[in-house]
Structures are given as structure tokens and as C-alpha cells.
PDB file of C-alpha atoms in Angstrom:
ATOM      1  CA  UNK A   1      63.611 -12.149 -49.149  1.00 52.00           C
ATOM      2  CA  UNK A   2      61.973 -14.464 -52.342  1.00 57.00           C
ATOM      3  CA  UNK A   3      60.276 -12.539 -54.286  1.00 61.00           C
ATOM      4  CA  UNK A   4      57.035 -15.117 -53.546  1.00 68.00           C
ATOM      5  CA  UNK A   5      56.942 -14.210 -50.331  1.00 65.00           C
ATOM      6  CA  UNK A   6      57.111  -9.982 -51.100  1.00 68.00           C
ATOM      7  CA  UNK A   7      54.558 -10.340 -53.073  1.00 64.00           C
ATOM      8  CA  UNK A   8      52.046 -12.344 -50.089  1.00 65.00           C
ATOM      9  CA  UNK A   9      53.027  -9.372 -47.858  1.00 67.00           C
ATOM     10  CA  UNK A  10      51.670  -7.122 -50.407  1.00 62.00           C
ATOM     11  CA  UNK A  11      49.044  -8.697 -50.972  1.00 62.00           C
ATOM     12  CA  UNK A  12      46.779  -7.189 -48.010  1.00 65.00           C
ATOM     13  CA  UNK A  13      47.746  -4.045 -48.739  1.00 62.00           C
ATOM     14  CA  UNK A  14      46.600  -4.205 -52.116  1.00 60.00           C
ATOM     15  CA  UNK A  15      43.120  -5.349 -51.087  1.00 60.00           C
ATOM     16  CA  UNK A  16      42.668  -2.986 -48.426  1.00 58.00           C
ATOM     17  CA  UNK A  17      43.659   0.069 -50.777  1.00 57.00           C
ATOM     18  CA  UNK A  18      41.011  -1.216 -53.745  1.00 55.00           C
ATOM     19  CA  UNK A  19      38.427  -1.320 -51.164  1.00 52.00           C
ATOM     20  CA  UNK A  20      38.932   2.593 -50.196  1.00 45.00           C
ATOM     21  CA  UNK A  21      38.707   3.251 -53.758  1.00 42.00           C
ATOM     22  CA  UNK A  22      35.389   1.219 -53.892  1.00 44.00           C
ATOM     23  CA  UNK A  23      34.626   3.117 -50.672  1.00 42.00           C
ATOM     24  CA  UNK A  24      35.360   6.639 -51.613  1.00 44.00           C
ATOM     25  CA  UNK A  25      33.715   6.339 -55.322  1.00 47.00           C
ATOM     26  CA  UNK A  26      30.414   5.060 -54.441  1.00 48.00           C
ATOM     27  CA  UNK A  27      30.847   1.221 -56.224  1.00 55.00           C
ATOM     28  CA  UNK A  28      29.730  -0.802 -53.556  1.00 65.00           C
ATOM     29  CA  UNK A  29      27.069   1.696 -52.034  1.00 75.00           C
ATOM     30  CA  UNK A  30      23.535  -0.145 -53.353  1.00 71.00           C
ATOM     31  CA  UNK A  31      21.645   3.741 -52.270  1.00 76.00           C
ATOM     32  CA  UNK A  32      23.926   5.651 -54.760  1.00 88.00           C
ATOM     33  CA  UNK A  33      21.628   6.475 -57.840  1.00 90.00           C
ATOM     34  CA  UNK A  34      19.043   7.282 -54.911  1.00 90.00           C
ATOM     35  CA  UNK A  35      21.469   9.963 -53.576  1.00 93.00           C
ATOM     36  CA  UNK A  36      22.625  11.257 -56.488  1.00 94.00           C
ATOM     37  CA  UNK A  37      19.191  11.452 -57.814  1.00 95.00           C
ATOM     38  CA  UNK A  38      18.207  13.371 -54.927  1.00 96.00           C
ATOM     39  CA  UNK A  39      20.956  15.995 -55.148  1.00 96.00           C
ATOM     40  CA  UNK A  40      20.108  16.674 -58.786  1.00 96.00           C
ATOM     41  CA  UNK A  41      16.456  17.309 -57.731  1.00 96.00           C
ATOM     42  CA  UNK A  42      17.167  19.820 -55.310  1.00 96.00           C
ATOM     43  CA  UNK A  43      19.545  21.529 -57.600  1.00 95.00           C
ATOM     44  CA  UNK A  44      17.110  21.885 -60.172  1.00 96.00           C
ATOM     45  CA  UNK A  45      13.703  22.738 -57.955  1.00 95.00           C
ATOM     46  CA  UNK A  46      16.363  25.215 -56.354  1.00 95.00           C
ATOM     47  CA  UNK A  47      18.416  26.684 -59.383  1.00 95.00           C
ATOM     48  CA  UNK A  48      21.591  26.212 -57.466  1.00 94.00           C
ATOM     49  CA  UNK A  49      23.983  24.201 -57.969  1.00 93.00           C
ATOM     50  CA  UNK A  50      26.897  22.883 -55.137  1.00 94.00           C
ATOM     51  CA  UNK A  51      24.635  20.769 -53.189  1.00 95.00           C
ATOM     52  CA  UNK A  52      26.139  17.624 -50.983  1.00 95.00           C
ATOM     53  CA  UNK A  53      24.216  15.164 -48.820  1.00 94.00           C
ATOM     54  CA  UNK A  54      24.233  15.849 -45.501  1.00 93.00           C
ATOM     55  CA  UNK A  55      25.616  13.185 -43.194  1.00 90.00           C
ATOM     56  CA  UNK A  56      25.342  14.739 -39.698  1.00 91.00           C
ATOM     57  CA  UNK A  57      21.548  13.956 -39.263  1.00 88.00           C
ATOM     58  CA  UNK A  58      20.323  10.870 -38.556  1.00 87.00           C
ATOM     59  CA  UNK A  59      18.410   9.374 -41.276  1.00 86.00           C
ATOM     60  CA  UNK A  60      15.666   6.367 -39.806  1.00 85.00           C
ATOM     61  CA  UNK A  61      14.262   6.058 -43.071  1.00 88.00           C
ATOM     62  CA  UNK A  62      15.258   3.780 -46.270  1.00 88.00           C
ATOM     63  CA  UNK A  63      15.404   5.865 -49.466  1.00 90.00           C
ATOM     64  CA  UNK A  64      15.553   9.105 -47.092  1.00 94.00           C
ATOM     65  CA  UNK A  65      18.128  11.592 -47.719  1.00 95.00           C
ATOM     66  CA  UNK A  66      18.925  15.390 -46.522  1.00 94.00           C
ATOM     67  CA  UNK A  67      20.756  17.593 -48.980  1.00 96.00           C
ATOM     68  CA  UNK A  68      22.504  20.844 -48.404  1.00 94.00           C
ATOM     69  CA  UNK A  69      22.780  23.470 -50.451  1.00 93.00           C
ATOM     70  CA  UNK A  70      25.394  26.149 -49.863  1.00 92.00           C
ATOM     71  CA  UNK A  71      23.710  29.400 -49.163  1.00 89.00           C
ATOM     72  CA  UNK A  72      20.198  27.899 -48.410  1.00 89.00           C
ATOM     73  CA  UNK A  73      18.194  25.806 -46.522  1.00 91.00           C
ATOM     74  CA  UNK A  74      18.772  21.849 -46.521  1.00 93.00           C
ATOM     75  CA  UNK A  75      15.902  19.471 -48.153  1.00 96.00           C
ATOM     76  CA  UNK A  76      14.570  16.477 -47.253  1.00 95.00           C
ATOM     77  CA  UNK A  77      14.392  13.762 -50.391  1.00 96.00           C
ATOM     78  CA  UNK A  78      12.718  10.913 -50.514  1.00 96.00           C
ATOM     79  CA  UNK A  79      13.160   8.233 -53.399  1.00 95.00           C
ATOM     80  CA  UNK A  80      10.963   6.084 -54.963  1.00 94.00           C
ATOM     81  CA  UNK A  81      12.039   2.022 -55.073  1.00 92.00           C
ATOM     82  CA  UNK A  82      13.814   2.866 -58.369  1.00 92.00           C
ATOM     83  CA  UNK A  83      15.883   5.295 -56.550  1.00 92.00           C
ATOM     84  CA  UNK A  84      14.726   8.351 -58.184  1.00 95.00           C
ATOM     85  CA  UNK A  85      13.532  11.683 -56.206  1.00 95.00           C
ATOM     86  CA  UNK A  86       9.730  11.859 -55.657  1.00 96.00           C
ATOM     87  CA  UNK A  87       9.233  14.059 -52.827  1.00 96.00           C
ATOM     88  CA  UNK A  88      11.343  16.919 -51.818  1.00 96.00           C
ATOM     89  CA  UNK A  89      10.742  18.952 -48.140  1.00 95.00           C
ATOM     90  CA  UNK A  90      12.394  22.034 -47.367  1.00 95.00           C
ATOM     91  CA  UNK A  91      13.937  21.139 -43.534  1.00 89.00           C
ATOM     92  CA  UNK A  92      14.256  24.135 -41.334  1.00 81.00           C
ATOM     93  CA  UNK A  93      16.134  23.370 -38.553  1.00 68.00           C
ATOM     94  CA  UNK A  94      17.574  25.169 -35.935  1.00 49.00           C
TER      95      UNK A  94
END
């Protein structure tokens, strides 16, 4: 096999493998500074730190975002059109 013709079969495996890596760091997500934002709130109105979004619950909402915190409750955040945290809700559910 040329070497030409190697490199077009590799070709879509290349692409496919940069876009995980685009996927899995955040690059292409336009809400990321929101979300990150949000989780940095909640850490420091709660003085813990660990705390993940929450992607289990439907959010309806643009600039919406629930955060968990390991050993509490999870918050409701919601951004303002810069993407930084403006309002944060304690959620009780269950």
C-alpha cells in the first residue's frame, strides 16, 4: 500500500480523535466561562471545594446551571450575558 493512500485512511481518524479532545476540554463549548464561573461561585459562597456541574437535570434555561457539591446540597447558578455568576439558589430536591 503507497504511502499516499495510508495516509488518506488516516486521515478520518485523525479528525475524529482532535474533535474528542476539543470535546472533552471544553474548546468548542461557547457556555464554558459561564460554567466554570458558576462552580467557582458556589465554592466560594460555600467554603468547599470539589464541586462539578450537574448534568442529570434538565436545564430549560440559557445561562442556567446546577452545581453539586460533594457533601451538600446542589445550587442553582445563573449567569449574567458575560457569563459570570449573578444569582446563586440553593436546590433542594428530593
Amino acid at each position: 500500500m503507497h504511502i499516499s493512500l495510508r495516509a488518506a485512511l488516516c486521515l478520518p481518524f485523525l479528525a475524529l480523535a482532535a474533535c474528542e479532545d476539543m470535546s472533552t476540554t471544553g474548546g468548542s463549548d461557547p457556555e464554558g466561562p459561564s460554567k466554570r464561573s458558576c462552580i467557582r461561585a458556589v465554592e466560594k459562597h460555600t467554603g468547599r471545594s470539589g464541586g462539578t456541574l450537574n448534568t442529570t437535570i434538565p436545564i430549560v434555561e440559557t445561562g442556567q446551571h446546577i452545581v453539586d457539591i460533594p457533601g451538600g446540597p446542589s445550587w442553582t447558578c445563573y449567569t449574567d450575558e458575560t457569563g459570570a455568576a449573578r444569582e446563586l439558589i440553593e436546590t433542594r430536591l428530593g
